[in-house]
């Protein structure tokens, strides 16, 4: 057993429904086989367990590991595209890079960069948009397994409109998806996600084959894009005879509590109702929405309808792996909506970046640092004298401290990351 000593912040009680930030100063968390078995004031836990090895994290802040509910592994080398709306950005910037994943050796080096980038940002679990090539998806699962991340991912499938070398057929999509799932689903911390790119690039036949795969893999998730950009939405309506965007998935049984849809910037009330009734989650990707000019996310309308919301970095349209930055941008977005915005506190941001993501991904044993949860955590400790260190020193209380963390924190401030109580280790020496 290991006894972690430090200051722990988390949100086991949802701040969107009346809960607040939980603060444990000079606390002890006792971890056995990766699971938190006791927590309380350090002196008390120590007295009850005098012989256990202590990991002293005082002087920093310990947060639950972040849960990124939407991030594209083949796009890490395509972060930074400016001046293009979604469909142009896909054509000119993102998809040429995704086509390079046909070369498995190239994909493998990208996968290594990707998993290290996630871990260095304090992300311990992620729902990852894979690649259009099965061998490239193998390299992602292999890289995640080496680092130890909790990854849910799958083959991205499309059979129309986008560039030819990324297209498949319903039968091939089925065969390759099932084969990938048999290699990786439930192996270590890996799980499979059925992943049509977006209904714009998928025929009904392909979406039907996605449904078959989902039915055949117990415990698999479903993920795709939804209502991101107005030109995209108009094209989807044309392609599906005037249907709304959610229904293009729903008619194939692809909208339920295993489903995570990225963006949903421009939903109708009917669509929000359908998402809520079916228990689906929306991955809010605020930096991406700003970069591509997709729009300001109507968080209040999602909450009013009871739609579950979590956070996604959406690299490569998003601007990096840090869910601190996404949290801050989510806050900006609601501020910019004025009277239509939903005011967010730092506790809301932490909840979106941790417990809400864990819930979206069906990971009931991570997301906060309660007894019975797995110790997936990150240590944040800014360099002495840095603006963040100064800010924390002068914060009024824990919620204010956390607000400064979201405002000023970067991956450089994340000093260590644990999954299942194990310290992640990589060649950078940081995590
Ligand atoms: N819609 C379809 N594909 C993508 C993608 O790669 N990124 C974003 N932001 N939206 C998409
Ligand atoms: Zn995306």
Coordinates of C-alpha atoms and ligand atoms in Angstrom, one line a residue:
X1 CA 0.0 0.0 0.0
X2 CA 1.1 3.6 -0.6
X3 CA 0.0 6.6 1.4
X4 CA -0.2 9.8 -0.7
X5 CA 0.1 13.0 1.4
X6 CA -1.0 16.3 -0.1
X7 CA -3.8 18.7 -0.9
X8 CA -6.5 17.1 -3.0
X9 CA -9.2 18.9 -5.0
X10 CA -12.0 17.1 -6.8
X11 CA -15.8 17.3 -7.5
X12 CA -17.5 14.1 -6.4
X13 CA -20.7 16.1 -6.0
X14 CA -21.7 17.7 -9.3
X15 CA -21.5 21.5 -9.1
X16 CA -24.1 21.7 -11.9
X17 CA -26.7 20.1 -9.5
X18 CA -25.8 21.8 -6.3
X19 CA -22.5 20.2 -5.3
X20 CA -19.3 22.1 -4.7
X21 CA -15.6 21.7 -4.8
X22 CA -14.2 19.2 -2.3
X23 CA -11.0 20.4 -0.7
X24 CA -8.8 18.1 1.4
X25 CA -5.7 20.0 2.8
X26 CA -2.9 18.0 4.3
X27 CA -4.8 14.9 3.6
X28 CA -3.8 11.3 3.2
X29 CA -5.0 8.9 0.5
X30 CA -4.2 5.2 1.0
X31 CA -3.9 3.3 -2.2
X32 CA -3.9 -0.5 -2.5
X33 CA -3.7 -2.2 -5.9
X34 CA -4.5 1.1 -7.6
X35 CA -7.7 1.7 -5.6
X36 CA -8.1 4.4 -2.9
X37 CA -9.0 2.4 0.3
X38 CA -9.0 5.2 2.8
X39 CA -8.8 9.0 2.9
X40 CA -8.9 11.6 5.6
X41 CA -6.6 14.0 7.5
X42 CA -3.0 12.8 7.0
X43 CA -2.3 12.5 10.7
X44 CA -5.3 10.2 11.2
X45 CA -4.6 8.0 8.2
X46 CA -0.9 7.8 9.2
X47 CA -1.7 6.8 12.8
X48 CA -3.9 4.0 11.5
X49 CA -1.3 2.9 9.0
X50 CA 2.1 3.7 10.5
X51 CA 4.2 1.3 8.3
X52 CA 3.0 2.3 4.8
X53 CA 5.3 4.0 2.4
X54 CA 4.6 7.7 2.1
X55 CA 4.6 9.7 -1.2
X56 CA 4.8 13.3 -0.1
X57 CA 3.1 15.7 -2.5
X58 CA 2.8 18.7 -0.2
X59 CA 3.6 22.0 -1.9
X60 CA 1.5 21.1 -4.9
X61 CA -2.1 20.4 -5.7
X62 CA -3.4 16.9 -6.6
X63 CA -6.3 16.8 -9.0
X64 CA -8.0 13.7 -10.6
X65 CA -6.5 12.8 -13.9
X66 CA -8.3 14.6 -16.8
X67 CA -10.7 12.8 -19.1
X68 CA -10.6 14.1 -22.6
X69 CA -13.8 13.0 -24.4
X70 CA -12.8 14.0 -27.9
X71 CA -9.4 14.1 -29.4
X72 CA -8.0 13.0 -32.8
X73 CA -4.8 10.9 -32.7
X74 CA -3.8 11.4 -36.4
X75 CA -4.0 15.2 -36.1
X76 CA -1.3 16.0 -33.6
X77 CA 1.0 17.2 -36.4
X78 CA -1.9 19.3 -37.8
X79 CA -2.5 21.7 -34.9
X80 CA -2.4 25.3 -35.7
X81 CA -4.5 25.7 -38.9
X82 CA -5.9 29.2 -39.0
X83 CA -8.4 31.0 -41.1
X84 CA -10.5 28.1 -42.3
X85 CA -14.0 26.9 -41.4
X86 CA -14.6 23.2 -40.8
X87 CA -15.1 21.8 -44.3
X88 CA -12.2 23.7 -45.8
X89 CA -10.0 22.9 -42.8
X90 CA -10.7 19.2 -43.2
X91 CA -9.9 19.2 -46.9
X92 CA -6.8 21.4 -46.9
X93 CA -5.3 20.8 -43.5
X94 CA -6.5 17.8 -41.5
X95 CA -7.3 15.1 -44.0
X96 CA -4.0 15.3 -45.9
X97 CA -2.3 14.5 -42.7
X98 CA -4.8 11.7 -41.9
X99 CA -4.0 10.1 -45.3
X100 CA -0.4 9.8 -44.2
X101 CA -1.6 7.2 -41.6
X102 CA -1.7 4.7 -44.5
X103 CA 2.0 4.2 -43.6
X104 CA 1.9 2.3 -40.3
X105 CA 5.5 3.3 -39.4
X106 CA 4.5 7.0 -39.7
X107 CA 1.4 6.3 -37.7
X108 CA 3.3 4.6 -35.0
X109 CA 5.6 7.6 -34.4
X110 CA 2.6 9.9 -34.4
X111 CA 0.9 7.6 -31.9
X112 CA 3.9 7.8 -29.6
X113 CA 3.8 11.6 -29.7
X114 CA 0.1 11.6 -29.1
X115 CA 0.0 9.4 -26.0
X116 CA 2.9 11.3 -24.5
X117 CA 1.2 14.6 -25.2
X118 CA -1.9 13.5 -23.5
X119 CA -0.1 12.2 -20.4
X120 CA 2.1 15.3 -20.1
X121 CA -1.1 17.4 -20.0
X122 CA -2.5 15.4 -17.1
X123 CA -5.0 13.4 -19.1
X124 CA -5.3 9.8 -17.9
X125 CA -8.4 8.7 -19.9
X126 CA -9.5 9.6 -23.4
X127 CA -12.0 8.8 -26.0
X128 CA -9.8 9.0 -29.1
X129 CA -10.9 9.4 -32.7
X130 CA -8.6 6.8 -34.4
X131 CA -7.5 6.7 -38.0
X132 CA -9.1 5.5 -41.2
X133 CA -6.5 2.7 -41.5
X134 CA -6.7 -0.4 -39.2
X135 CA -2.9 -0.8 -38.9
X136 CA -2.7 2.8 -37.7
X137 CA -5.3 2.2 -35.0
X138 CA -3.2 -0.8 -33.9
X139 CA -0.3 1.5 -33.4
X140 CA -2.4 3.8 -31.2
X141 CA -3.6 1.0 -28.9
X142 CA 0.0 -0.3 -28.7
X143 CA 1.4 3.1 -27.8
X144 CA -1.3 3.7 -25.2
X145 CA -0.6 0.3 -23.7
X146 CA 3.1 1.1 -23.4
X147 CA 2.4 4.3 -21.6
X148 CA -0.6 2.9 -19.6
X149 CA -3.3 5.4 -20.6
X150 CA -7.0 4.5 -20.5
X151 CA -7.9 4.8 -24.1
X152 CA -11.1 4.1 -25.9
X153 CA -10.7 4.3 -29.7
X154 CA -11.6 2.7 -33.0
X155 CA -11.4 2.7 -36.7
X156 CA -12.7 5.9 -38.2
X157 CA -15.0 5.1 -41.1
X158 CA -16.4 7.1 -44.1
X159 CA -17.7 6.0 -47.5
X160 CA -18.4 9.2 -49.3
X161 CA -17.5 12.9 -50.1
X162 CA -14.1 13.1 -48.3
X163 CA -10.9 12.2 -50.2
X164 CA -10.9 8.8 -51.9
X165 CA -8.0 7.3 -50.0
X166 CA -9.9 7.6 -46.7
X167 CA -13.0 5.8 -47.9
X168 CA -14.1 2.3 -47.1
X169 CA -17.2 0.1 -47.7
X170 CA -19.8 -1.0 -45.1
X171 CA -18.5 -4.6 -45.3
X172 CA -14.8 -3.7 -45.0
X173 CA -15.7 -1.3 -42.1
X174 CA -17.5 -4.1 -40.3
X175 CA -14.7 -6.7 -40.9
X176 CA -11.8 -4.4 -39.9
X177 CA -13.7 -2.9 -36.8
X178 CA -14.6 -6.3 -35.5
X179 CA -11.0 -7.5 -36.0
X180 CA -9.6 -4.5 -34.2
X181 CA -12.0 -4.9 -31.3
X182 CA -11.0 -8.6 -31.0
X183 CA -7.4 -7.5 -30.7
X184 CA -7.8 -4.6 -28.3
X185 CA -11.3 -4.3 -26.6
X186 CA -11.0 -5.1 -22.9
X187 CA -7.2 -5.8 -23.3
X188 CA -5.4 -3.9 -20.5
X189 CA -7.0 -0.5 -20.2
X190 CA -8.1 -0.3 -23.9
X191 CA -11.7 -0.3 -25.1
X192 CA -13.2 -0.1 -28.6
X193 CA -15.3 2.8 -29.9
X194 CA -17.4 2.6 -33.1
X195 CA -16.4 5.8 -35.0
X196 CA -18.1 7.0 -38.2
X197 CA -16.4 10.3 -39.0
X198 CA -19.7 12.2 -39.3
X199 CA -22.9 11.5 -41.1
X200 CA -21.9 13.9 -43.9
X201 CA -19.2 11.3 -44.9
X202 CA -21.3 8.2 -44.2
X203 CA -24.1 6.5 -46.1
X204 CA -27.0 4.9 -44.3
X205 CA -25.5 1.5 -45.3
X206 CA -22.3 2.4 -43.5
X207 CA -24.1 3.7 -40.4
X208 CA -26.1 0.5 -40.4
X209 CA -22.9 -1.5 -40.4
X210 CA -21.7 0.6 -37.4
X211 CA -24.8 -0.4 -35.6
X212 CA -24.1 -4.1 -36.2
X213 CA -20.5 -3.6 -34.8
X214 CA -21.8 -1.8 -31.8
X215 CA -24.3 -4.6 -31.1
X216 CA -21.6 -7.2 -31.4
X217 CA -19.1 -5.7 -29.0
X218 CA -20.5 -5.6 -25.4
X219 CA -19.1 -2.5 -23.6
X220 CA -18.1 -0.7 -26.7
X221 CA -18.7 3.1 -27.0
X222 CA -20.0 5.1 -30.0
X223 CA -18.6 8.4 -31.0
X224 CA -19.0 10.9 -33.9
X225 CA -19.4 14.6 -34.8
X226 CA -22.6 16.5 -34.6
X227 CA -24.0 20.0 -35.5
X228 CA -20.6 21.7 -35.6
X229 CA -20.8 24.1 -38.5
X230 CA -23.7 25.6 -40.4
X231 CA -22.5 24.7 -43.9
X232 CA -21.9 21.1 -42.6
X233 CA -25.4 20.9 -41.1
X234 CA -27.1 22.2 -44.3
X235 CA -25.2 19.5 -46.3
X236 CA -26.3 16.8 -43.9
X237 CA -29.9 17.9 -44.2
X238 CA -29.6 17.7 -48.0
X239 CA -28.0 14.3 -48.0
X240 CA -30.6 12.8 -45.6
X241 CA -33.7 14.3 -47.1
X242 CA -34.2 17.1 -44.7
X243 CA -33.6 15.0 -41.6
X244 CA -32.1 16.7 -38.5
X245 CA -28.5 15.7 -37.7
X246 CA -29.2 13.7 -34.5
X247 CA -31.8 11.6 -36.3
X248 CA -29.2 10.5 -38.9
X249 CA -27.6 8.6 -36.1
X250 CA -30.6 7.8 -34.1
X251 CA -32.4 5.9 -36.9
X252 CA -29.5 3.4 -36.8
X253 CA -29.7 3.0 -33.0
X254 CA -26.5 5.0 -32.5
X255 CA -27.8 7.5 -29.9
X256 CA -27.8 6.1 -26.3
X257 CA -25.8 6.3 -23.1
X258 CA -22.7 4.8 -24.8
X259 CA -22.7 7.7 -27.4
X260 CA -20.4 10.7 -27.2
X261 CA -21.0 13.4 -29.9
X262 CA -18.5 16.2 -30.4
X263 CA -19.5 19.9 -30.7
X264 CA -23.3 20.2 -31.0
X265 CA -22.9 24.0 -31.3
X266 CA -26.1 24.4 -33.3
X267 CA -28.7 22.0 -32.1
X268 CA -32.5 22.4 -32.3
X269 CA -34.6 21.8 -29.2
X270 CA -36.0 18.6 -30.7
X271 CA -32.4 17.3 -31.1
X272 CA -31.5 18.2 -27.5
X273 CA -34.6 16.4 -26.3
X274 CA -33.6 13.3 -28.2
X275 CA -30.1 13.4 -26.9
X276 CA -31.3 13.8 -23.3
X277 CA -34.0 11.1 -23.6
X278 CA -31.4 8.7 -24.9
X279 CA -28.7 9.5 -22.3
X280 CA -26.1 10.6 -24.9
X281 CA -23.2 12.9 -24.0
X282 CA -22.0 16.0 -25.9
X283 CA -18.2 16.6 -25.9
X284 CA -17.8 20.4 -25.7
X285 CA -14.7 21.4 -27.6
X286 CA -14.3 25.1 -27.0
X287 CA -10.9 25.9 -28.5
X288 CA -11.8 24.1 -31.6
X289 CA -15.1 25.9 -31.9
X290 CA -13.2 29.2 -31.7
X291 CA -10.4 28.3 -34.1
X292 CA -12.8 27.1 -36.8
X293 CA -15.3 29.8 -36.0
X294 CA -17.9 27.1 -35.5
X295 CA -19.8 29.2 -32.9
X296 CA -20.5 29.6 -29.2
X297 CA -21.6 26.5 -27.4
X298 CA -25.2 26.7 -25.9
X299 CA -24.3 25.1 -22.6
X300 CA -27.4 26.4 -20.8
X301 CA -29.7 24.9 -23.4
X302 CA -27.9 21.5 -23.0
X303 CA -28.3 21.7 -19.2
X304 CA -31.9 22.8 -19.4
X305 CA -32.7 19.8 -21.5
X306 CA -30.7 17.5 -19.3
X307 CA -28.1 16.6 -21.9
X308 CA -24.8 15.3 -20.4
X309 CA -21.8 17.5 -21.3
X310 CA -18.1 16.9 -20.9
X311 CA -14.9 18.4 -22.4
X312 CA -12.8 17.5 -25.4
X313 CA -9.6 19.0 -26.6
X314 CA -10.4 18.2 -30.3
X315 CA -6.7 18.2 -31.3
X316 CA -5.9 19.1 -34.1
X317 CA -8.6 21.8 -34.6
X318 CA -8.2 22.3 -30.9
X319 CA -5.1 24.1 -29.8
X320 CA -3.4 21.5 -27.6
X321 CA -4.0 18.7 -25.1
X322 CA -4.5 20.7 -22.0
X323 CA -8.0 20.5 -20.5
X324 CA -7.0 23.5 -18.3
X325 CA -7.0 25.5 -21.5
X326 CA -10.2 23.9 -22.7
X327 CA -11.8 24.7 -19.3
X328 CA -10.7 28.3 -19.6
X329 CA -12.0 28.6 -23.1
X330 CA -15.3 27.0 -22.0
X331 CA -15.5 29.8 -19.4
X332 CA -14.7 32.5 -22.0
X333 CA -17.4 31.1 -24.3
X334 CA -20.1 31.4 -21.7
X335 CA -19.0 34.9 -20.8
X336 CA -19.2 35.9 -24.4
X337 CA -22.8 34.6 -24.6
X338 CA -23.8 37.3 -22.2
X339 CA -27.3 36.7 -20.9
X340 CA -27.5 33.5 -22.8
X341 CA -24.3 32.1 -21.2
X342 CA -24.2 29.7 -18.3
X343 CA -21.8 31.2 -15.7
X344 CA -19.0 28.7 -14.8
X345 CA -17.0 28.6 -11.7
X346 CA -13.6 26.8 -11.4
X347 CA -15.5 23.9 -9.7
X348 CA -17.7 23.5 -12.8
X349 CA -14.5 23.5 -15.0
X350 CA -12.9 20.8 -12.9
X351 CA -16.0 18.7 -13.0
X352 CA -16.3 19.0 -16.8
X353 CA -12.7 18.0 -17.2
X354 CA -12.8 15.0 -14.8
X355 CA -16.0 13.5 -13.3
X356 CA -18.3 14.5 -16.3
X357 CA -15.8 12.9 -18.7
X358 CA -15.5 9.7 -16.7
X359 CA -19.3 9.4 -16.6
X360 CA -19.5 10.0 -20.3
X361 CA -17.1 7.2 -21.0
X362 CA -18.8 4.8 -18.6
X363 CA -15.7 4.8 -16.3
X364 CA -17.5 4.6 -13.0
X365 CA -14.3 4.0 -11.0
X366 CA -12.4 7.2 -12.0
X367 CA -13.1 10.9 -12.2
X368 CA -12.7 11.8 -8.5
X369 CA -10.6 10.8 -5.6
X370 CA -13.1 9.1 -3.3
X371 CA -12.6 5.8 -1.5
X372 CA -13.3 3.0 -3.9
X373 CA -12.1 4.9 -7.0
X374 CA -8.9 4.2 -8.8
X375 CA -6.0 6.6 -8.1
X376 CA -5.8 8.3 -11.5
X377 CA -4.3 11.6 -10.5
X378 CA -2.0 14.5 -11.4
X379 CA 0.3 16.7 -9.4
X380 CA 0.3 20.3 -10.3
X381 CA 3.1 22.4 -8.9
X382 CA 4.2 25.6 -10.8
X383 CA 7.7 26.8 -10.9
X384 CA 8.6 29.0 -8.0
X385 CA 8.0 32.7 -8.8
X386 CA 5.9 31.9 -11.9
X387 CA 2.7 33.9 -12.3
X388 CA 0.7 30.8 -11.4
X389 CA 2.8 30.2 -8.2
X390 CA 2.3 33.8 -7.3
X391 CA -1.4 33.6 -8.0
X392 CA -1.9 30.5 -5.9
X393 CA 0.0 32.1 -3.1
X394 CA -2.4 35.0 -3.1
X395 CA -5.6 33.1 -3.7
X396 CA -8.5 33.8 -1.3
X397 CA -9.6 30.1 -1.0
X398 CA -9.5 26.8 -2.8
X399 CA -12.0 27.8 -5.5
X400 CA -10.0 30.9 -6.2
X401 CA -6.8 28.8 -6.3
X402 CA -8.4 26.5 -8.9
X403 CA -9.6 29.5 -10.9
X404 CA -6.0 30.6 -11.1
X405 CA -4.9 27.1 -12.1
X406 CA -7.4 27.1 -15.0
X407 CA -6.4 30.6 -16.0
X408 CA -2.6 30.3 -15.9
X409 CA -1.8 26.5 -15.8
X410 CA -0.2 24.6 -18.6
X411 CA 1.3 21.1 -19.1
X412 CA 4.6 22.5 -17.8
X413 CA 3.0 22.8 -14.4
X414 CA 1.9 19.1 -14.3
X415 CA 4.8 17.4 -12.5
X416 CA 3.6 13.8 -12.2
X417 CA 0.7 11.6 -13.4
X418 CA -0.6 8.3 -11.9
X419 CA -2.9 5.8 -13.3
X420 CA -4.1 3.0 -11.0
X421 CA -1.7 4.4 -8.5
X422 CA 1.3 3.8 -10.8
X423 CA 3.5 6.7 -11.7
X424 CA 3.6 7.2 -15.5
X425 CA 7.1 7.3 -16.8
X426 CA 8.3 8.6 -20.1
X427 CA 11.6 9.7 -21.7
X428 CA 10.9 13.3 -21.0
X429 CA 11.4 12.5 -17.3
X430 CA 8.3 14.6 -16.5
X431 CA 5.6 12.0 -16.2
Ligands
LIG1 N1 -16.0 16.7 -38.4 C1 -15.6 15.6 -39.1 N2 -14.3 15.4 -39.0 C2 -13.8 16.3 -38.1 C3 -12.6 16.6 -37.5 O1 -11.6 15.9 -37.8 N3 -12.5 17.7 -36.7 C4 -13.6 18.4 -36.4 N4 -13.4 19.5 -35.6 N5 -14.8 18.2 -36.9 C5 -14.9 17.2 -37.8
LIG2 ZN1 -13.4 16.2 -33.8

